Coordinates of C-alpha atoms in Angstrom, one line a residue:
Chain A
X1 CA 0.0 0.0 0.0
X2 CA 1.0 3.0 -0.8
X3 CA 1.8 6.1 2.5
X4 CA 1.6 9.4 2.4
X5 CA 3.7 12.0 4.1
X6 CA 3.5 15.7 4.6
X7 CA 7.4 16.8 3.4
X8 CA 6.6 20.8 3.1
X9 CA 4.0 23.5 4.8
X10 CA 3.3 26.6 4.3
X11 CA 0.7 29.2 6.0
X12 CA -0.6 32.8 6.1
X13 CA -2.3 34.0 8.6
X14 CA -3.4 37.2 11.2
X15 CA -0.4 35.8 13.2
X16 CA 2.5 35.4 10.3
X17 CA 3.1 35.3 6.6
X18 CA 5.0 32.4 7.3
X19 CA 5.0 29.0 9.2
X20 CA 7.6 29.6 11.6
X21 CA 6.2 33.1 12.6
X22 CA 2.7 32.1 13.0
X23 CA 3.8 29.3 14.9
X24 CA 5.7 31.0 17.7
X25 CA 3.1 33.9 18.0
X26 CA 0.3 31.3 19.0
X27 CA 2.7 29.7 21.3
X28 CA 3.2 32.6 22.9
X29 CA -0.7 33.0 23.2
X30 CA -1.0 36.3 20.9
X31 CA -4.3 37.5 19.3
X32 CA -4.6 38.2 16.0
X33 CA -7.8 39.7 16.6
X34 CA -8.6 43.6 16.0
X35 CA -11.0 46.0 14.9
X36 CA -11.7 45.8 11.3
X37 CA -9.4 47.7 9.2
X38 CA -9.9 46.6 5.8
X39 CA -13.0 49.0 5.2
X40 CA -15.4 51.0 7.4
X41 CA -17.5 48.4 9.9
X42 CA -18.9 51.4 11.6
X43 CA -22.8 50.0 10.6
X44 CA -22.1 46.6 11.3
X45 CA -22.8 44.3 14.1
X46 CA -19.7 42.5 14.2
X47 CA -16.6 45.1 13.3
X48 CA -13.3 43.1 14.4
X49 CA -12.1 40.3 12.8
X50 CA -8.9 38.1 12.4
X51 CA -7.0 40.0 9.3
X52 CA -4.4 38.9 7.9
X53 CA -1.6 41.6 8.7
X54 CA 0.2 44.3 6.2
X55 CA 3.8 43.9 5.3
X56 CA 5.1 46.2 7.6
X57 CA 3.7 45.3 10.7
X58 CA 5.6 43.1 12.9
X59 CA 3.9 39.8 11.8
X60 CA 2.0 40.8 8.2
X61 CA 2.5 39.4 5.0
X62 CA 4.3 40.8 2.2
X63 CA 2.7 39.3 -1.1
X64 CA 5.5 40.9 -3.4
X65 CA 7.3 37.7 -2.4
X66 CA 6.2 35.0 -4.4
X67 CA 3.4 36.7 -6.3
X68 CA 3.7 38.7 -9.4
X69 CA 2.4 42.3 -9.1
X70 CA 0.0 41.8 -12.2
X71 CA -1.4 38.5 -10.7
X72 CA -2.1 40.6 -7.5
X73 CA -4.1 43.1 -9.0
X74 CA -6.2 40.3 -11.2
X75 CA -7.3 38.2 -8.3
X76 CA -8.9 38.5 -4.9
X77 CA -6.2 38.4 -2.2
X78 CA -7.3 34.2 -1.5
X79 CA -5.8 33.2 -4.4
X80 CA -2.6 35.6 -3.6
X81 CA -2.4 33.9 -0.1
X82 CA -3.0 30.4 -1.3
X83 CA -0.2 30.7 -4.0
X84 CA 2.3 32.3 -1.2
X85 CA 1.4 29.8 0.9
X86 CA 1.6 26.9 -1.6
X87 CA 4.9 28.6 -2.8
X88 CA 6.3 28.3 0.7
X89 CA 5.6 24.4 1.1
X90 CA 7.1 23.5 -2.4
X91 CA 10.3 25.6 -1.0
X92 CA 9.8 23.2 2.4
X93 CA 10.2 20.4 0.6
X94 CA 12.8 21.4 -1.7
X95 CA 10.7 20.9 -4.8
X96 CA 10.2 24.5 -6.0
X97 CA 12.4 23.4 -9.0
X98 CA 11.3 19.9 -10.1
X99 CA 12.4 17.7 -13.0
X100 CA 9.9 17.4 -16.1
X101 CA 8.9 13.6 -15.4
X102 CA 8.0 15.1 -11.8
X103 CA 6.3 17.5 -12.8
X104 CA 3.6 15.2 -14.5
X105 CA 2.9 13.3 -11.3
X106 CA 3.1 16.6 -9.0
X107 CA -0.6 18.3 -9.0
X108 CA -2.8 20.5 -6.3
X109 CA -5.6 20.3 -4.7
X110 CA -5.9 23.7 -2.8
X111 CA -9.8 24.6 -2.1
X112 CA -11.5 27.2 -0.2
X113 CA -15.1 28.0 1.5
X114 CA -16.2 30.8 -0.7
X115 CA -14.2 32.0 -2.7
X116 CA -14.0 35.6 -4.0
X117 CA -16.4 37.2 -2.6
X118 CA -14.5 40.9 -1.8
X119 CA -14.3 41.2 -5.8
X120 CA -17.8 39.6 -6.5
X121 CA -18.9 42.4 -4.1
X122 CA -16.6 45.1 -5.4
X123 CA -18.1 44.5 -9.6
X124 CA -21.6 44.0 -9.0
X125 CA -20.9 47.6 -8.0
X126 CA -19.2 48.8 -10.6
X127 CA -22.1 46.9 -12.7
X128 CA -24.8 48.3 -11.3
X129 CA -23.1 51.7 -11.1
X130 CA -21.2 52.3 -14.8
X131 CA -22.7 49.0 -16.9
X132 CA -21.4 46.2 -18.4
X133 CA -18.7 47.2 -20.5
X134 CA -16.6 48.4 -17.0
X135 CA -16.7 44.7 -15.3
X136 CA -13.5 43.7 -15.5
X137 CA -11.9 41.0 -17.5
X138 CA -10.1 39.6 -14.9
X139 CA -13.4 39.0 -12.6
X140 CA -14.4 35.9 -13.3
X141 CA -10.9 33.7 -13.0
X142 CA -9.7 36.2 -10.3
X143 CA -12.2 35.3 -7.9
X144 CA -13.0 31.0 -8.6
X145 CA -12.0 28.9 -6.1
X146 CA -10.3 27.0 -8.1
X147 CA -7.5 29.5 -9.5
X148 CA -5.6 29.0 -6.7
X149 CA -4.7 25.1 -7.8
X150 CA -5.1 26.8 -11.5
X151 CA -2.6 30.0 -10.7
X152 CA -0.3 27.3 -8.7
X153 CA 0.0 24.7 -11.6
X154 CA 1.2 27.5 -13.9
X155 CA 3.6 29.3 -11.9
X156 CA 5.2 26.0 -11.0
X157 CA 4.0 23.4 -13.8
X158 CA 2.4 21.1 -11.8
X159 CA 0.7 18.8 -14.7
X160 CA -0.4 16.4 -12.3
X161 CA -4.3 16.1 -10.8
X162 CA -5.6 20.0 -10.8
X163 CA -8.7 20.0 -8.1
X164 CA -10.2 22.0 -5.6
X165 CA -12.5 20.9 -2.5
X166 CA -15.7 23.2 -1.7
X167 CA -17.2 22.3 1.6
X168 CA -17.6 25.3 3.5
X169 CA -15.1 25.6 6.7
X170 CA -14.3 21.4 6.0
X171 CA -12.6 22.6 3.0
X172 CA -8.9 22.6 4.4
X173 CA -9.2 19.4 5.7
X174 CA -11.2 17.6 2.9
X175 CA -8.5 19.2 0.7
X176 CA -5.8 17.1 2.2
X177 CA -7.6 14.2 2.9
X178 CA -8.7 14.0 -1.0
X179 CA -5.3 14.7 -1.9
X180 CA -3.5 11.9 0.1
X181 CA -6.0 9.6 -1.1
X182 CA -5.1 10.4 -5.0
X183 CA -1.2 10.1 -4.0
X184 CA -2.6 6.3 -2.7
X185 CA -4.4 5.6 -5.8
X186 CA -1.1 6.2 -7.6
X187 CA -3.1 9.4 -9.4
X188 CA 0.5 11.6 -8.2
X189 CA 3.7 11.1 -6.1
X190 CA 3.1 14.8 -5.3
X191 CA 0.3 16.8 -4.0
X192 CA 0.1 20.3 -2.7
X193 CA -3.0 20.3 -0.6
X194 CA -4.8 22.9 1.7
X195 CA -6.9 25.4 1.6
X196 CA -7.4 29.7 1.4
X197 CA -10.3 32.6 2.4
X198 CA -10.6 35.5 2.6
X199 CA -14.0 37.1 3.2
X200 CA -13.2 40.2 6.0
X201 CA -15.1 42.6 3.3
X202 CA -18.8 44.3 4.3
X203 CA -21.0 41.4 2.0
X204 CA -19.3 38.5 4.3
X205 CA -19.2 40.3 7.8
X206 CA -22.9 40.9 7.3
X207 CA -24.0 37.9 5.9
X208 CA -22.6 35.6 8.6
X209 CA -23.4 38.3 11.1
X210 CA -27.5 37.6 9.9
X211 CA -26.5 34.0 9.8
X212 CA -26.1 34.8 13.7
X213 CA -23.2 32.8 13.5
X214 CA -20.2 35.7 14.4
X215 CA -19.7 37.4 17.9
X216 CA -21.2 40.9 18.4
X217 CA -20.4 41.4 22.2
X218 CA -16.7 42.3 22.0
X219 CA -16.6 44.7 18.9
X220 CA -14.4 46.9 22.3
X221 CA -12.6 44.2 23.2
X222 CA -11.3 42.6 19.9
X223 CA -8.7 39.7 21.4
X224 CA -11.4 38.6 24.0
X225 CA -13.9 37.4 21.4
X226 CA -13.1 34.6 20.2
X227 CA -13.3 32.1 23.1
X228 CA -14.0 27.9 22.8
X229 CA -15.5 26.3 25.4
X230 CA -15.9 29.3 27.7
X231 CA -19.3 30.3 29.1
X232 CA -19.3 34.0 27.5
X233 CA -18.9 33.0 23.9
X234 CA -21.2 34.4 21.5
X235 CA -20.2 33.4 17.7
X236 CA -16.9 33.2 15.8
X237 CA -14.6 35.9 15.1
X238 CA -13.6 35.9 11.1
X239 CA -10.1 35.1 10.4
X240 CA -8.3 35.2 7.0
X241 CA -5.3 33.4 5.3
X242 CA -4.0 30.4 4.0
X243 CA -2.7 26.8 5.2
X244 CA -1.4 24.6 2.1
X245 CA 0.7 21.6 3.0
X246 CA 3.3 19.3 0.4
X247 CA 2.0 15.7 0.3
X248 CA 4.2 13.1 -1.0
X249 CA 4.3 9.2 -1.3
X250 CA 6.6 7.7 1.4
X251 CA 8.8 5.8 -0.7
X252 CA 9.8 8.7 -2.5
X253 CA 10.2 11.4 0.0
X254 CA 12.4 8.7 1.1
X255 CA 14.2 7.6 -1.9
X256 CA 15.1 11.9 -2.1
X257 CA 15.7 11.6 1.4
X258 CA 12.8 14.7 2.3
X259 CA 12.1 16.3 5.9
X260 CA 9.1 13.9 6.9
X261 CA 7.0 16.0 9.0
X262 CA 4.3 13.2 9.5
X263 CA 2.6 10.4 8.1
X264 CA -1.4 11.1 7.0
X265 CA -2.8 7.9 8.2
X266 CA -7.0 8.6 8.6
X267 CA -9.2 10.3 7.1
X268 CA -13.2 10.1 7.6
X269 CA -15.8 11.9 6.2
X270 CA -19.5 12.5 6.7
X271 CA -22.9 14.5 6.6
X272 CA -24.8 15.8 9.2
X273 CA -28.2 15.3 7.0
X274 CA -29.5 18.1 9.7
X275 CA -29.4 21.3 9.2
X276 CA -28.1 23.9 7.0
X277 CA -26.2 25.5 9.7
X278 CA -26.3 24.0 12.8
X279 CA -24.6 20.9 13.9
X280 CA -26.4 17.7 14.8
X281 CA -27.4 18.4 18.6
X282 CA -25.8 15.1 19.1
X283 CA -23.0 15.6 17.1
X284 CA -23.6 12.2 15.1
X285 CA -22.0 12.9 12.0
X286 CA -18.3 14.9 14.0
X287 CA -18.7 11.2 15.7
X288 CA -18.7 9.2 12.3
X289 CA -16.2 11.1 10.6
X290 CA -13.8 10.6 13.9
X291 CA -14.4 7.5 14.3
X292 CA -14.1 6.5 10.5
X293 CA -10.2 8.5 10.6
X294 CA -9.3 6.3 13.5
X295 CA -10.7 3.1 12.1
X296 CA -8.8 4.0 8.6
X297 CA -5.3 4.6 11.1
X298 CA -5.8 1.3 12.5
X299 CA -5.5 3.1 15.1
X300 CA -7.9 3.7 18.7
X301 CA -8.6 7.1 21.2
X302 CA -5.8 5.8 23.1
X303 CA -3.5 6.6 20.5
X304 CA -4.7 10.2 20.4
X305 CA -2.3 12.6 21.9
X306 CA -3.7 16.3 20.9
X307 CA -7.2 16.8 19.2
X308 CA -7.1 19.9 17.5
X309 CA -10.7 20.9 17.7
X310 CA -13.3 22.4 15.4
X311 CA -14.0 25.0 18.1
X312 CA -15.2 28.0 16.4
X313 CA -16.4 29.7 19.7
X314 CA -20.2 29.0 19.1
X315 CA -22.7 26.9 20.9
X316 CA -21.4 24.0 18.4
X317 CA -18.0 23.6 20.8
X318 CA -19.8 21.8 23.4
X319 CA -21.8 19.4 20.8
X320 CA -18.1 18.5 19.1
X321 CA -16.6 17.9 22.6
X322 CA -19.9 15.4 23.8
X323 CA -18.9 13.4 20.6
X324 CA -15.5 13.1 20.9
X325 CA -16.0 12.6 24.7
X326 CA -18.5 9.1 23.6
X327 CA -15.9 8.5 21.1
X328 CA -13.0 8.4 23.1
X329 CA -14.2 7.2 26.6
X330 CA -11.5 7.1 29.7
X331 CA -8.9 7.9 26.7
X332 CA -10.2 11.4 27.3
X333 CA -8.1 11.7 30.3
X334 CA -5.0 10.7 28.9
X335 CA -5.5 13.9 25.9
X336 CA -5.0 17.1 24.9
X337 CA -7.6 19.5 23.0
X338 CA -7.4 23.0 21.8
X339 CA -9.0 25.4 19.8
X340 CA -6.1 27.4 17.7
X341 CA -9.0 29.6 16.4
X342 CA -9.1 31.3 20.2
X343 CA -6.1 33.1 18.7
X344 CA -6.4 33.3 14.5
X345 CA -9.8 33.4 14.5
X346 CA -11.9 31.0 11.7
X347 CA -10.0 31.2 8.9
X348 CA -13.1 28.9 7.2
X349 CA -11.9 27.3 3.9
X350 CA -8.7 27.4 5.2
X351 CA -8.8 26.5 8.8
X352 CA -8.8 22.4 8.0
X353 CA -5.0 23.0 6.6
X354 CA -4.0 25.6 9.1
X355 CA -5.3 23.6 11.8
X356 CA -3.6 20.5 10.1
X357 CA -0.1 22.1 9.9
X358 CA -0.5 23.1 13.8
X359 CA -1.0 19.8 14.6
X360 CA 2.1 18.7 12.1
X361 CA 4.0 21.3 14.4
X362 CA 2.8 20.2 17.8
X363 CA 3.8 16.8 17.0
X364 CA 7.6 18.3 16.0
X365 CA 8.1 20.4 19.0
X366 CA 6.1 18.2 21.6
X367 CA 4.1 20.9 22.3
X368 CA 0.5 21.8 22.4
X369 CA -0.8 25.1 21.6
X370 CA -3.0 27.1 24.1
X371 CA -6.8 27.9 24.1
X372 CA -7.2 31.3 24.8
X373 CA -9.8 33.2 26.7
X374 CA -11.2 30.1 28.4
X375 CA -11.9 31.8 31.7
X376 CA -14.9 29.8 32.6
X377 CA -15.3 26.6 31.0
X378 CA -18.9 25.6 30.1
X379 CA -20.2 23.1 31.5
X380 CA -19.8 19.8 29.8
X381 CA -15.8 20.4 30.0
X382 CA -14.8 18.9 32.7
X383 CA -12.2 16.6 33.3
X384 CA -11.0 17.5 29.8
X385 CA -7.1 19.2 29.1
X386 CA -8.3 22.0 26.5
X387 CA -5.0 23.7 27.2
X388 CA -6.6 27.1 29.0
X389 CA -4.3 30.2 28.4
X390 CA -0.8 28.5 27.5
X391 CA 0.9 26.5 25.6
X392 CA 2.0 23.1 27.0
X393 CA 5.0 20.6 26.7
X394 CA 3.8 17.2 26.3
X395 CA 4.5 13.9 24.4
X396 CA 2.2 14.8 20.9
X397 CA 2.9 11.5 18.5
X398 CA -0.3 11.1 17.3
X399 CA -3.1 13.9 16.3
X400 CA -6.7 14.4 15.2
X401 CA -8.0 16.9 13.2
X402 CA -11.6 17.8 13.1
X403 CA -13.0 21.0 10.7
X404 CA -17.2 20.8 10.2
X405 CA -18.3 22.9 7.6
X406 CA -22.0 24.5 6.8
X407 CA -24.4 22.0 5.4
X408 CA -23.8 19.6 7.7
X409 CA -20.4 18.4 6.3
X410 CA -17.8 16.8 8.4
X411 CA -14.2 15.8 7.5
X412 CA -11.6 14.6 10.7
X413 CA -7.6 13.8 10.1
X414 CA -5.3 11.4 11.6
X415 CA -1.9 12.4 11.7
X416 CA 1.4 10.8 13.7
X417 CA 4.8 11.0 13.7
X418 CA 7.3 8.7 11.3
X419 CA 9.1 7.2 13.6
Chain B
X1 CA 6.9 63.3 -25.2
X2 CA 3.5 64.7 -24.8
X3 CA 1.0 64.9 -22.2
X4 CA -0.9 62.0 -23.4
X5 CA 2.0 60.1 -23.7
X6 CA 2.9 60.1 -20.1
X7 CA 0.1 59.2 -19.4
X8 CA -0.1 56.1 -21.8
X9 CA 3.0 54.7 -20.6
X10 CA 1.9 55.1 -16.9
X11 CA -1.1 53.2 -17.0
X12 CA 0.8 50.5 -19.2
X13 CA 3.6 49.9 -16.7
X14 CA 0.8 49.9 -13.6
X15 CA -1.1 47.6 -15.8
X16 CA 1.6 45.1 -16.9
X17 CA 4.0 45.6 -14.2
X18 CA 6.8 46.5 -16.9
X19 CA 10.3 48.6 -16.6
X20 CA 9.3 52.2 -17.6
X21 CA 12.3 52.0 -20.2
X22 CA 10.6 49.1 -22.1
X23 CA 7.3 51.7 -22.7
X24 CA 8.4 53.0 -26.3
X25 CA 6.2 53.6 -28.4
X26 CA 7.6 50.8 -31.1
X27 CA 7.0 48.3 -28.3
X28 CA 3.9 45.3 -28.8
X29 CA 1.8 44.7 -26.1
X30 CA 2.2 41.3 -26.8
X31 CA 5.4 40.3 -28.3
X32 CA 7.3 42.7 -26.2
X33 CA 5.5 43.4 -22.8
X34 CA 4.2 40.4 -21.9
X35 CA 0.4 41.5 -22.5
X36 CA -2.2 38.7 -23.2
X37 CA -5.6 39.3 -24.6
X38 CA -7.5 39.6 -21.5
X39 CA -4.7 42.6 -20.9
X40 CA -4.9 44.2 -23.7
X41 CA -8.8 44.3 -22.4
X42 CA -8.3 45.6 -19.2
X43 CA -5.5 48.5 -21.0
X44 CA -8.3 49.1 -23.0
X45 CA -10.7 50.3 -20.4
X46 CA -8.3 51.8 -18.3
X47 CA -7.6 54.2 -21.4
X48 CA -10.9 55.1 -22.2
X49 CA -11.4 55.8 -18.2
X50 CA -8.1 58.2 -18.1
X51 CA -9.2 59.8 -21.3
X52 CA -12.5 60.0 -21.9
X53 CA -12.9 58.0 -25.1
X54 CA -14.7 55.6 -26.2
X55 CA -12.3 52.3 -27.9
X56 CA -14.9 49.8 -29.5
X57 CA -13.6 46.7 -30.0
X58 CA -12.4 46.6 -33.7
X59 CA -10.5 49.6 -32.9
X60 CA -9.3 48.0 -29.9
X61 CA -8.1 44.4 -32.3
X62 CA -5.9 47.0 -34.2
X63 CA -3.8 48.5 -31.0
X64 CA -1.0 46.5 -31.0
X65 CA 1.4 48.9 -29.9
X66 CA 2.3 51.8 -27.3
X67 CA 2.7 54.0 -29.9
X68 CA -0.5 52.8 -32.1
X69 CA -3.0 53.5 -28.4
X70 CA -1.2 56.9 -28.0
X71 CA -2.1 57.9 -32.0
X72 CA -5.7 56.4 -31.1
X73 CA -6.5 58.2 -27.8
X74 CA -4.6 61.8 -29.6
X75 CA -7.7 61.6 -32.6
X76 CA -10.3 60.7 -30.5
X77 CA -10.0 62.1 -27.1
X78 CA -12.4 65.5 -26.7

């Protein structure tokens, strides 16, 4: 049977342009929570949000990098930080310059939630306002979700499989999990997988803000707002960025003698068949798609060192931890379980592969990263370790990864160490 | 070089993200500064915003250089 391994990452997010960056920063339990800067959120009911910092802030993100100033001004600004952060994890791996005969067995599969909806929002005005004959050229492949696999193949040449997930804020992980599942079908030896969003514009705030879904408490209080678990949350808090990871077949990271970060070793998927956006109140389906990962891994809850949770900071946290409590029984003792969106916020389509390469991380440092804000735990917590405050030393071999998405879609990853 | 010019070969190297020095008016959008069609489009429009003129497209198929969008804009602009 063919194994899959994760050789490169890369990320973008409110707390780095880079992995090693936004890696420290949330272990040293920073907030990349602030009011909204990106456009006037005076009339709105939620006006702070996760952003993705400017390049001269201490942590932002300077696109000029790896993207070409043309491309920058075609495409909304997922697609520039899915190609930075897919750019970064070829450069991981050492395969930003393959051979030809690679090339045809390297391809992407880098999704996202929603795709372009700051330019979508941006033409209909012009549209509306001057006609037609001003829409741009660009707008339609500058804002599908799947230019960022499309923009990625042709700066690189990656002839291999070309596809991107949609399933809402399961995308990240779905992304992967596809993806490792075409490198074990022989489809590729190489897949860049992850995902990207970025919807911090007036049309998204609002419409998740009617959706009821985002916090409106702590518009004063920005880096309080998002907060799993604990008794005062009140919705999620948006995040933007991108998490995009190298996959490769064992055999031949090996035979090149790659970094091996981890080993991708479960994947389970499955729907909800509830509710548009509300989880199951029993959390059935985040059950079946855990247990499925496990049961693909070979592996049980025992195994399970750190859970990095779904834990958006809505009523939904306590439904995800009953479920993985029934799932993992007096194994939930023995665990860790965070919420890394206490600090970066939801970064939706892309929170599956951000949360995935924090996991990748914890298991390199043997560390776990910190929920923050969790001042009073809700009830239905108890005798859990969801990491209140600080980051924590501990033995992290194995992981699990759960992202659940709007319509009910559930995807959960199984990650350890290559020992 | 004259007003119109300028401002030609401004909105060309925003547009294309090309060295100024490459913006002579012998140079092809295509062959020479990297434009593709879907450019050339968007040049296009941005012109006819900075000017005031209205390009229709077979006038547009037959701008294939700096120089032949500056001679365009300098006949038609009000």
């Amino acid at each position: 049977m063919r194994r899959v391994v994760v050789t490169g990452l890369g990320l973008v997010t409110p707390l780095g342009g880079d992995v090693e960056t936004s890696w420290s920063n949330l272990l040293a339990g920073k907030s990349g929570a602030g009011p909204i800067t990106r456009f006037d959120a005076s009339d709105q009911k939620c006006q702070i949000a996760c952003e993705v910092k400017p390049a001269d802030h201490e942590y932002g993100f300077d696109p000029n990098k790896r993207v070409d100033g043309k491309i920058q001004r075609q495409v909304d600004p997922f697609i520039v930080y899915g190609i930075d952060a897919a750019g970064q994890a070829l450069e991981d791996a050492g395969l930003d310059d393959m051979d030809d005969d690679l090339k045809l067995r390297a391809g992407c599969s880098i999704g996202s939630g929603i795709g372009g909806l700051p330019g979508i929002e941006k033409e209909s005005i012009v549209l509306h306002e001057r006609g037609p004959g001003r829409v741009s050229p660009h707008f339609v492949h500058g804002r599908l979700i799947n230019l960022i696999s499309g923009q990625v193949s042709i700066k690189y040449g990656l002839m291999g499989p070309n596809h991107a997930v949609v399933t809402a804020c399961s995308t990240g992980a779905h992304s992967i999990g596809d993806a490792a599942r075409m490198i074990k079908d022989g489809d590729a030896d190489v897949m860049l997988a992850g995902g990207a969003e970025s919807t911090i514009n007036p049309l998204g705030v609002a419409g998740f803000a009617q959706a009821r879904a985002l916090n409106t408490s702590f518009n004063d209080r920005p880096e309080q707002a998002s907060r799993p678990y604990d008794k005062d949350r009140d919705g999620f808090v948006m995040g933007d960025g991108s998490g995009v990871v190298v996959l490769e077949e064992y055999e031949h990271a090996k035979a090149r003698g790659a970094k091996i970060y981890a080993e991708v070793v479960g994947y389970g998927l499955s729907g909800d068949a509830y509710h548009v956006t509300a989880p199951h109140p029993e959390g059935f389906g985040a059950y079946r798609a855990m247990e499925m990962a496990l049961k693909k891994a070979g592996m049980t809850p025992d195994n399970i060192d750190y859970v990095n949770a779904h834990g958006t900071s809505t009523m939904a946290d306590t439904i995800e931890l009953a479920s993985v409590r029934r799932l993992f029984g007096d194994a939930i003792g023995t665990m860790s379980m965070s919420s890394t969106k206490s600090a970066i916020g939801h970064l939706l389509g892309g929170a599956g592969a951000v949360e995935a390469i924090f996991c990748i991380l914890s298991m390199r440092d043997q560390i776990v990263p910190p929920t923050l804000n969790l001042d009073n735990p809700d009830e239905g917590t108890e005798g859990v370790d969801l990491v209140p405050h600080r980051a924590r030393k501990r033995t992290v071999n194995a992981v699990l990864n759960n992202s659940f998405g709007f319509g009910g879609t559930n995807a959960s990853l199984v990650m350890k160490k290559v020992i | 070089m004259s007003d119109t010019a300028e401002r030609v070969k401004k909105i060309v190297v925003e547009h294309l993200g090309v060295e100024a020095d490459k913006v002579t008016p012998d140079a092809s959008f295509i062959d020479d500064l990297g434009a593709d069609s879907l450019d050339i489009v968007e040049l296009v429009m941005a012109f006819e915003e900075e000017f005031g003129v209205e390009i229709p497209d077979d006038a547009a198929e037959k701008i294939a250089t700096v120089g032949d969008a500056i001679k365009y804009i300098e006949e038609h602009k009000g």
